């Protein structure tokens, strides 16, 4: 969740670039913030992947006996 | 006690406070200072360094213990010795294919390092050198312990020194050499962002590494600092970033701009046979360790020189496409030949910090020998360089050579003079030979074409 908030803040930051920066700005600032976004994207993708697997599982029909065996494997 | 020797610090090795490279009686030594010991020992507790050296992706290292050395470097915790490289070249001299190969090596080494819990402190293109056309990493102190969640410190530098110059040529068909040579630290994303057309920026990777990076760079400092402190980059995200760049760069090709003059040049058969014969004879007699090919074109003659026994050939040319072809030739035939971008009338100067950090062409020599085919008339007539100055320059680069003189009767020179007045009354074979006469012995002088082209083999009298 924290990553999502950072992602959101950064996205807002990109589109609100009007205030001039008076402090010293490290030349690597853009690179670091971009990596923040990528970290956020990686997080979101990981969450989506998880959900996708659940959705796939929900819709996949299997005979009862087989389902039981997979459950057993999952618990092991 | 053994007296300390005077080691000369490499003029490019001063930015890292954890150690430096020194030259001592022809040996190349690297100090590892106390503040680098922890990382140094951790990295060497993994297989990484051994593996990279075995794959010839990293210059070999040997820890040396001799008392003589420890008295010379009293502050060093470790002293490493490295083999000497044949020739030092810089990214602003590398043709497209070479810069691309270097970029891929940088990414590949970083990915291999991460697998062992190691990362790289920076992504400087100057940390890579070439053996033939094989890139090799040279900074043994760039490896440090990877801290989970840490950012890729070298990302901006990677973009400026590798990615952006490649994109400039691949997407805009613009050569990066002059710009890179002037800026030394590469091409900034902000500058590239100004140049790329909008549709290019819609490409996801360009959007991310160029447009987004430029936009984010403008974030006000206090906000940016706050946000950066909170960023935690998972290892997987870092690896994906490196792999993504690797896949992208692997596919980059120079834009076809049709600007080449010489890449499709195939030497005239009779003339080429004579040139090859004389070159073979010259190389057999001189056995050069380091041979320069001035105006190397696609490397046709460099390859012959290597077959004849030259150990390493460095070629110079200013035709991008010819250089790309030369690189491919060297790669396919596994030649110890490196073609480099150079305008012979404006060779690489001494530059960088204190004007010694990056050496000019003259400072990196002299070579043992050189050959210069079909180049003198381009300099003397195309660029108005007087013959005596031209000959002195050749003699500074190497003490012996095989050089072609193309007289005014030749169709090529006729063409060069067709639309300008002939102000070159001094441009004669007689005068050219006269220029060598004071300092050299002419070993051979053979006419190789009906138009009067000839090859002159000379040797400095002072050279034994």
Coordinates of C-alpha atoms in Angstrom, one line a residue, chain B:
Chain B
X1 CA 64.4 -1.8 4.9
X2 CA 63.8 -1.6 1.2
X3 CA 63.6 1.9 -0.2
X4 CA 60.2 2.9 -1.6
X5 CA 59.9 3.3 -5.3
X6 CA 58.2 6.1 -7.2
X7 CA 55.0 4.9 -8.6
X8 CA 53.1 7.2 -11.1
X9 CA 49.4 7.5 -10.4
X10 CA 47.3 7.0 -13.4
X11 CA 45.9 10.4 -14.3
X12 CA 42.4 9.0 -14.7
X13 CA 42.4 7.2 -11.4
X14 CA 41.6 9.7 -8.7
X15 CA 37.8 9.9 -8.3
X16 CA 37.4 6.8 -6.1
X17 CA 38.8 7.5 -2.6
X18 CA 39.0 3.8 -2.0
X19 CA 42.0 3.1 -4.2
X20 CA 43.9 4.1 -7.3
X21 CA 45.8 2.7 -10.2
X22 CA 49.6 3.2 -10.4
X23 CA 52.3 2.5 -13.0
X24 CA 55.6 1.2 -11.7
X25 CA 58.4 0.1 -14.0
X26 CA 55.9 -0.9 -16.7
X27 CA 53.6 -2.8 -14.2
X28 CA 50.0 -1.8 -13.5
X29 CA 49.2 -1.8 -9.8
X30 CA 46.0 -1.0 -7.9
X31 CA 45.9 0.0 -4.2
X32 CA 42.9 -1.1 -2.1
X33 CA 42.7 1.3 0.9
X34 CA 41.3 0.6 4.3
X35 CA 37.8 2.0 3.5
X36 CA 37.4 -0.5 0.6
X37 CA 38.6 -3.6 2.5
X38 CA 35.2 -4.8 3.8
X39 CA 33.6 -4.7 0.3
X40 CA 36.8 -6.0 -1.3
X41 CA 36.8 -9.1 1.0
X42 CA 33.1 -9.7 0.7
X43 CA 33.1 -9.6 -3.1
X44 CA 36.1 -11.9 -3.2
X45 CA 34.3 -14.4 -0.9
X46 CA 31.9 -15.0 -3.8
X47 CA 32.8 -16.6 -7.2
X48 CA 32.0 -13.4 -9.1
X49 CA 35.5 -12.0 -9.8
X50 CA 36.9 -15.4 -10.7
X51 CA 34.0 -16.1 -13.0
X52 CA 34.2 -12.7 -14.7
X53 CA 37.9 -13.1 -15.2
X54 CA 37.5 -16.6 -16.6
X55 CA 34.9 -15.3 -19.1
X56 CA 37.3 -12.5 -20.1
X57 CA 34.8 -9.9 -19.0
X58 CA 37.0 -8.5 -16.3
X59 CA 40.8 -7.7 -16.5
X60 CA 42.8 -10.3 -14.5
X61 CA 44.0 -9.5 -11.0
X62 CA 46.6 -10.9 -8.7
X63 CA 47.2 -9.9 -5.1
X64 CA 50.8 -9.1 -4.7
X65 CA 52.6 -9.1 -1.4
X66 CA 56.2 -8.2 -2.1
X67 CA 57.8 -6.0 0.6
X68 CA 59.1 -3.7 -2.1
X69 CA 55.5 -2.8 -3.0
X70 CA 54.2 -2.5 0.5
X71 CA 56.8 0.1 1.3
X72 CA 55.9 2.0 -1.9
X73 CA 52.2 2.0 -0.9
X74 CA 52.2 2.1 2.9
X75 CA 48.5 3.0 3.1
X76 CA 47.2 0.1 0.9
X77 CA 45.6 -2.8 2.6
X78 CA 45.9 -4.8 -0.6
X79 CA 47.8 -4.3 -3.8
X80 CA 46.5 -5.8 -7.0
X81 CA 48.5 -6.3 -10.2
X82 CA 46.8 -6.3 -13.5
X83 CA 48.1 -7.1 -17.0
X84 CA 48.8 -4.1 -19.2
X85 CA 46.3 -3.4 -21.9
X86 CA 47.5 -2.9 -25.5
X87 CA 45.8 0.4 -26.0
X88 CA 43.4 2.7 -24.1
X89 CA 40.4 4.0 -26.0
X90 CA 37.6 6.2 -24.9
X91 CA 33.8 6.0 -25.5
X92 CA 33.8 9.0 -27.8
X93 CA 36.1 7.1 -30.1
X94 CA 34.1 3.9 -30.2
X95 CA 31.9 3.2 -33.2
X96 CA 28.2 2.4 -32.6
X97 CA 28.8 -1.4 -32.4
X98 CA 31.6 -0.9 -29.8
X99 CA 29.6 1.4 -27.6
X100 CA 26.7 -1.1 -27.8
X101 CA 28.9 -4.0 -26.9
X102 CA 30.3 -2.0 -23.9
X103 CA 26.7 -1.2 -22.8
X104 CA 25.7 -4.8 -22.9
X105 CA 28.8 -5.9 -21.0
X106 CA 28.1 -3.3 -18.3
X107 CA 24.5 -4.6 -17.9
X108 CA 25.5 -8.2 -18.0
X109 CA 28.2 -7.8 -15.3
X110 CA 25.7 -6.0 -13.1
X111 CA 23.2 -8.8 -13.5
X112 CA 25.8 -11.4 -12.7
X113 CA 27.0 -9.5 -9.7
X114 CA 23.4 -9.2 -8.3
X115 CA 23.1 -12.9 -8.4
X116 CA 25.9 -13.1 -5.9
X117 CA 24.7 -10.2 -3.7
X118 CA 27.1 -7.7 -5.3
X119 CA 26.3 -4.5 -7.1
X120 CA 28.2 -1.8 -9.0
X121 CA 28.9 1.6 -7.6
X122 CA 28.6 3.4 -10.9
X123 CA 28.1 2.8 -14.6
X124 CA 31.0 4.8 -16.2
X125 CA 31.7 3.9 -19.8
X126 CA 35.4 4.7 -19.0
X127 CA 35.5 1.6 -16.9
X128 CA 35.4 -0.5 -20.1
X129 CA 38.2 -1.1 -22.5
X130 CA 38.6 -3.2 -25.6
X131 CA 40.8 -6.2 -26.5
X132 CA 40.2 -6.5 -30.2
X133 CA 36.5 -5.8 -30.3
X134 CA 35.8 -7.7 -27.1
X135 CA 34.9 -5.2 -24.3
X136 CA 36.4 -5.8 -20.9
X137 CA 35.7 -4.2 -17.5
X138 CA 38.6 -2.6 -15.8
X139 CA 37.4 -1.2 -12.4
X140 CA 37.9 -3.8 -9.7
X141 CA 36.8 -1.5 -7.0
X142 CA 33.4 -0.8 -8.6
X143 CA 32.0 -4.0 -7.0
X144 CA 30.4 -3.5 -3.6
X145 CA 28.0 -5.4 -1.3
X146 CA 24.3 -5.1 -2.5
X147 CA 22.0 -3.8 0.2
X148 CA 18.4 -5.0 -0.3
X149 CA 16.1 -2.2 -1.6
X150 CA 18.9 0.1 -2.7
X151 CA 18.6 2.1 -5.8
X152 CA 20.7 1.7 -8.9
X153 CA 23.2 4.5 -8.3
X154 CA 24.6 4.3 -11.8
X155 CA 21.3 4.6 -13.8
X156 CA 21.6 8.3 -14.7
X157 CA 25.2 7.7 -15.7
X158 CA 24.3 4.6 -17.7
X159 CA 21.8 6.7 -19.7
X160 CA 24.2 9.6 -20.3
X161 CA 27.3 7.5 -21.2
X162 CA 25.8 4.5 -23.0
X163 CA 22.1 4.7 -23.8
X164 CA 21.6 8.2 -24.9
X165 CA 24.5 8.3 -27.4
X166 CA 23.2 5.1 -28.9
X167 CA 19.7 6.4 -29.2
X168 CA 21.0 9.6 -30.8
X169 CA 22.4 7.5 -33.7
X170 CA 19.7 4.8 -33.7
X171 CA 16.7 7.1 -33.7
X172 CA 18.0 10.3 -35.2
X173 CA 20.9 9.1 -37.3
X174 CA 23.2 11.6 -35.6
X175 CA 26.8 10.7 -34.7
X176 CA 27.5 11.2 -31.0
X177 CA 31.3 11.4 -31.2
X178 CA 31.9 15.2 -31.3
X179 CA 29.2 15.8 -28.7
X180 CA 30.5 13.0 -26.4
X181 CA 34.1 14.2 -26.9
X182 CA 33.1 17.7 -25.9
X183 CA 30.9 16.7 -22.9
X184 CA 33.0 13.7 -21.7
X185 CA 30.2 12.6 -19.3
X186 CA 27.9 11.8 -22.2
X187 CA 24.6 13.1 -23.4
X188 CA 22.0 14.1 -20.8
X189 CA 18.4 12.8 -20.9
X190 CA 17.2 16.4 -20.9
X191 CA 19.1 17.1 -24.1
X192 CA 18.0 13.9 -25.8
X193 CA 14.4 14.6 -24.7
X194 CA 14.5 17.9 -26.5
X195 CA 15.6 16.2 -29.7
X196 CA 13.5 13.1 -30.0
X197 CA 10.2 13.4 -31.9
X198 CA 7.0 12.8 -29.9
X199 CA 6.2 9.5 -31.5
X200 CA 9.5 8.1 -30.3
X201 CA 8.6 9.1 -26.7
X202 CA 5.5 7.0 -26.9
X203 CA 7.6 3.9 -27.1
X204 CA 7.4 2.6 -23.5
X205 CA 11.1 2.4 -22.8
X206 CA 11.8 5.8 -24.3
X207 CA 8.9 7.2 -22.3
X208 CA 10.4 5.8 -19.1
X209 CA 14.1 6.3 -19.4
X210 CA 14.0 9.6 -21.3
X211 CA 10.7 11.5 -20.9
X212 CA 9.9 10.4 -17.4
X213 CA 13.4 10.8 -16.1
X214 CA 13.6 14.3 -17.6
X215 CA 10.2 15.3 -16.1
X216 CA 11.0 13.9 -12.7
X217 CA 14.4 15.6 -12.6
X218 CA 12.4 18.9 -12.4
X219 CA 10.7 17.9 -9.1
X220 CA 11.4 20.6 -6.5
X221 CA 14.3 19.5 -4.3
X222 CA 12.6 19.2 -0.9
X223 CA 9.8 17.1 -2.2
X224 CA 12.2 15.0 -4.2
X225 CA 14.4 14.3 -1.3
X226 CA 11.5 13.3 0.9
X227 CA 10.2 10.9 -1.7
X228 CA 13.6 9.4 -2.5
X229 CA 14.2 8.5 1.1
X230 CA 11.1 6.3 1.1
X231 CA 12.0 4.5 -2.1
X232 CA 12.7 0.8 -1.7
X233 CA 13.6 -0.8 -5.0
X234 CA 13.1 -4.6 -4.8
X235 CA 15.8 -6.7 -6.3
X236 CA 13.4 -8.1 -8.9
X237 CA 12.5 -4.6 -10.1
X238 CA 16.2 -3.7 -10.4
X239 CA 16.9 -6.9 -12.3
X240 CA 14.0 -6.3 -14.6
X241 CA 15.2 -2.8 -15.3
X242 CA 18.7 -4.1 -16.2
X243 CA 17.2 -6.9 -18.3
X244 CA 14.8 -4.6 -20.0
X245 CA 17.7 -2.2 -21.0
X246 CA 19.8 -5.2 -22.2
X247 CA 17.0 -6.5 -24.5
X248 CA 16.4 -3.0 -25.8
X249 CA 20.0 -2.1 -26.5
X250 CA 20.7 -5.5 -28.1
X251 CA 18.1 -4.6 -30.8
X252 CA 19.4 -1.1 -31.5
X253 CA 20.8 -0.5 -34.9
X254 CA 22.3 2.7 -36.5
X255 CA 19.7 4.6 -38.5
X256 CA 20.3 4.2 -42.2
X257 CA 21.2 7.7 -43.2
X258 CA 23.0 6.9 -46.5
X259 CA 25.8 9.2 -45.5
X260 CA 28.6 6.8 -46.0
X261 CA 31.3 7.6 -48.6
X262 CA 33.6 4.7 -48.1
X263 CA 31.9 1.7 -46.6
X264 CA 31.1 0.2 -49.9
X265 CA 34.6 0.8 -51.2
X266 CA 36.3 -2.3 -52.5
X267 CA 39.9 -1.9 -53.5
X268 CA 40.8 -2.2 -57.2
X269 CA 42.1 -5.7 -57.6
X270 CA 45.5 -5.2 -59.1
X271 CA 46.3 -2.3 -56.8
X272 CA 44.9 -4.2 -53.8
X273 CA 47.2 -7.1 -54.6
X274 CA 50.2 -4.9 -54.7
X275 CA 49.3 -3.1 -51.5
X276 CA 48.6 -6.4 -49.7
X277 CA 52.0 -7.7 -50.8
X278 CA 53.9 -4.7 -49.7
X279 CA 52.0 -4.5 -46.4
X280 CA 52.8 -8.1 -45.7
X281 CA 56.4 -7.5 -46.4
X282 CA 56.4 -4.4 -44.2
X283 CA 54.7 -6.2 -41.3
X284 CA 57.0 -9.3 -41.7
X285 CA 60.0 -7.0 -41.4
X286 CA 58.8 -4.8 -38.6
X287 CA 56.8 -7.3 -36.5
X288 CA 54.8 -4.5 -34.7
X289 CA 53.2 -5.2 -31.4
X290 CA 51.0 -2.2 -31.9
X291 CA 50.2 -1.1 -35.5
X292 CA 48.0 1.9 -36.5
X293 CA 45.9 1.8 -39.6
X294 CA 45.2 5.5 -40.5
X295 CA 42.1 5.6 -42.6
X296 CA 41.2 2.0 -41.9
X297 CA 37.9 2.0 -43.8
X298 CA 36.2 -1.4 -43.4
X299 CA 39.4 -3.0 -42.0
X300 CA 40.4 -4.9 -45.2
X301 CA 44.1 -4.1 -44.9
X302 CA 44.1 -4.3 -41.1
X303 CA 43.1 -7.9 -41.4
X304 CA 45.9 -8.6 -43.8
X305 CA 48.4 -6.9 -41.4
X306 CA 47.2 -9.2 -38.6
X307 CA 47.6 -12.3 -40.9
X308 CA 51.1 -11.1 -41.7
X309 CA 52.0 -11.0 -38.0
X310 CA 51.0 -7.7 -36.4
X311 CA 49.9 -8.4 -32.8
X312 CA 47.3 -5.6 -32.4
X313 CA 45.9 -3.2 -34.9
X314 CA 44.1 0.0 -34.0
X315 CA 42.3 1.5 -37.0
X316 CA 41.1 5.1 -37.3
X317 CA 38.5 6.5 -39.7
X318 CA 35.7 9.1 -39.7
X319 CA 33.2 7.1 -41.7
X320 CA 30.5 5.7 -39.4
X321 CA 29.3 2.9 -41.7
X322 CA 32.8 1.9 -42.6
X323 CA 33.7 1.6 -38.9
X324 CA 30.6 -0.4 -38.2
X325 CA 31.6 -2.8 -41.0
X326 CA 35.2 -2.9 -39.7
X327 CA 33.9 -3.8 -36.2
X328 CA 31.8 -6.6 -37.7
X329 CA 34.8 -7.9 -39.6
X330 CA 36.9 -8.0 -36.4
X331 CA 34.1 -9.7 -34.5
X332 CA 33.4 -12.4 -37.1
X333 CA 37.1 -13.2 -37.7
X334 CA 38.0 -12.7 -34.0
X335 CA 40.7 -10.2 -34.9
X336 CA 42.8 -8.2 -32.5
X337 CA 41.7 -5.2 -34.3
X338 CA 39.8 -2.2 -32.9
X339 CA 38.4 0.4 -35.3
X340 CA 38.0 3.8 -33.8
X341 CA 36.3 7.1 -34.8
X342 CA 38.9 9.8 -35.5
X343 CA 39.1 12.8 -37.7
X344 CA 42.8 12.6 -38.6
X345 CA 42.9 16.4 -39.1
X346 CA 41.6 16.9 -35.5
X347 CA 42.9 14.0 -33.5
X348 CA 41.6 13.3 -29.9
X349 CA 43.2 15.9 -27.6
X350 CA 44.3 15.7 -24.0
X351 CA 41.3 16.6 -21.9
X352 CA 39.3 16.0 -18.7
X353 CA 40.4 17.1 -15.3
X354 CA 43.7 19.1 -15.4
X355 CA 43.8 18.2 -19.1
X356 CA 45.5 14.9 -18.4
X357 CA 42.6 12.7 -17.3
X358 CA 41.8 11.5 -20.9
X359 CA 44.8 11.3 -23.1
X360 CA 45.2 12.5 -26.6
X361 CA 46.2 10.2 -29.5
X362 CA 49.8 11.3 -29.4
X363 CA 50.1 10.7 -25.6
X364 CA 48.9 7.1 -26.0
X365 CA 51.6 6.2 -28.5
X366 CA 53.9 5.9 -30.1
X367 CA 52.8 2.8 -32.0
X368 CA 55.6 0.5 -33.2
X369 CA 54.5 1.1 -36.8
X370 CA 51.7 2.6 -38.9
X371 CA 50.3 2.3 -42.4
X372 CA 48.3 5.0 -44.1
X373 CA 46.7 4.1 -47.4
X374 CA 44.9 6.7 -49.5
X375 CA 44.9 9.3 -46.7
X376 CA 47.7 11.8 -47.5
X377 CA 45.8 13.5 -50.3
X378 CA 42.7 13.9 -48.2
X379 CA 44.7 15.7 -45.6
X380 CA 47.0 17.6 -47.9
X381 CA 44.5 18.7 -50.5
X382 CA 41.2 18.2 -48.7
X383 CA 42.3 19.8 -45.5
X384 CA 45.2 22.0 -46.6
X385 CA 47.8 20.4 -44.4
X386 CA 51.3 21.2 -45.7
X387 CA 53.3 18.1 -46.5
X388 CA 56.2 18.8 -44.0
X389 CA 53.7 19.1 -41.1
X390 CA 51.9 16.0 -42.2
X391 CA 55.1 14.0 -42.3
X392 CA 56.2 15.2 -38.9
X393 CA 52.9 14.2 -37.5
X394 CA 53.2 10.7 -38.9
X395 CA 56.7 10.4 -37.4
X396 CA 55.4 11.4 -34.0
X397 CA 52.7 8.6 -34.2
X398 CA 55.2 5.8 -35.1
X399 CA 58.9 5.6 -36.0
X400 CA 58.2 3.6 -39.2
X401 CA 55.5 3.3 -41.7
X402 CA 54.1 2.4 -45.1
X403 CA 52.3 5.4 -46.6
X404 CA 50.6 5.9 -49.9
X405 CA 51.1 9.0 -52.0
X406 CA 48.5 9.8 -54.6
X407 CA 49.8 12.3 -57.2
X408 CA 47.9 15.0 -59.0
X409 CA 47.6 12.9 -62.1
X410 CA 45.4 10.4 -60.2
X411 CA 41.6 10.7 -61.0
X412 CA 40.8 11.0 -57.3
X413 CA 43.0 14.0 -56.8
X414 CA 41.7 15.5 -60.1
X415 CA 38.2 15.2 -58.7
X416 CA 39.2 16.9 -55.5
X417 CA 40.7 19.7 -57.4
X418 CA 37.9 20.0 -60.0
X419 CA 36.0 22.7 -58.2
X420 CA 38.7 24.6 -56.4
X421 CA 41.8 26.4 -57.5
X422 CA 45.0 24.4 -57.3
X423 CA 47.0 26.1 -54.6
X424 CA 49.1 23.1 -54.0
X425 CA 52.2 23.6 -56.1
X426 CA 54.2 21.9 -53.3
X427 CA 52.2 18.7 -53.6
X428 CA 54.6 16.5 -55.5
X429 CA 56.1 13.1 -54.8
X430 CA 59.5 14.6 -54.9
X431 CA 58.6 17.1 -52.1
X432 CA 56.9 14.4 -50.1
X433 CA 60.0 12.2 -50.2
X434 CA 62.1 15.3 -49.3
X435 CA 60.1 15.7 -46.1
X436 CA 61.2 12.3 -45.0
X437 CA 64.8 12.7 -46.1
X438 CA 66.0 14.7 -43.1
X439 CA 64.9 12.2 -40.4
X440 CA 64.3 8.9 -42.2
X441 CA 65.6 6.3 -44.5
X442 CA 63.4 5.4 -47.4
X443 CA 63.4 1.6 -47.5
X444 CA 61.1 1.1 -50.5
X445 CA 59.3 3.3 -53.0
X446 CA 57.0 1.4 -55.3
X447 CA 54.5 2.6 -57.9
X448 CA 51.3 0.6 -57.6
X449 CA 48.9 2.1 -60.2
X450 CA 49.1 3.4 -63.8
X451 CA 48.0 6.8 -62.4
X452 CA 51.2 7.0 -60.4
X453 CA 50.1 6.1 -56.9
X454 CA 53.0 4.8 -54.9
X455 CA 53.8 3.3 -51.5
X456 CA 56.6 4.6 -49.5
X457 CA 58.2 2.5 -46.7
X458 CA 60.2 4.7 -44.4
X459 CA 62.0 4.3 -41.1
X460 CA 63.3 7.0 -38.7
X461 CA 67.0 7.0 -38.5
X462 CA 66.9 7.3 -34.7
X463 CA 64.9 4.1 -34.5
X464 CA 66.8 0.9 -34.1

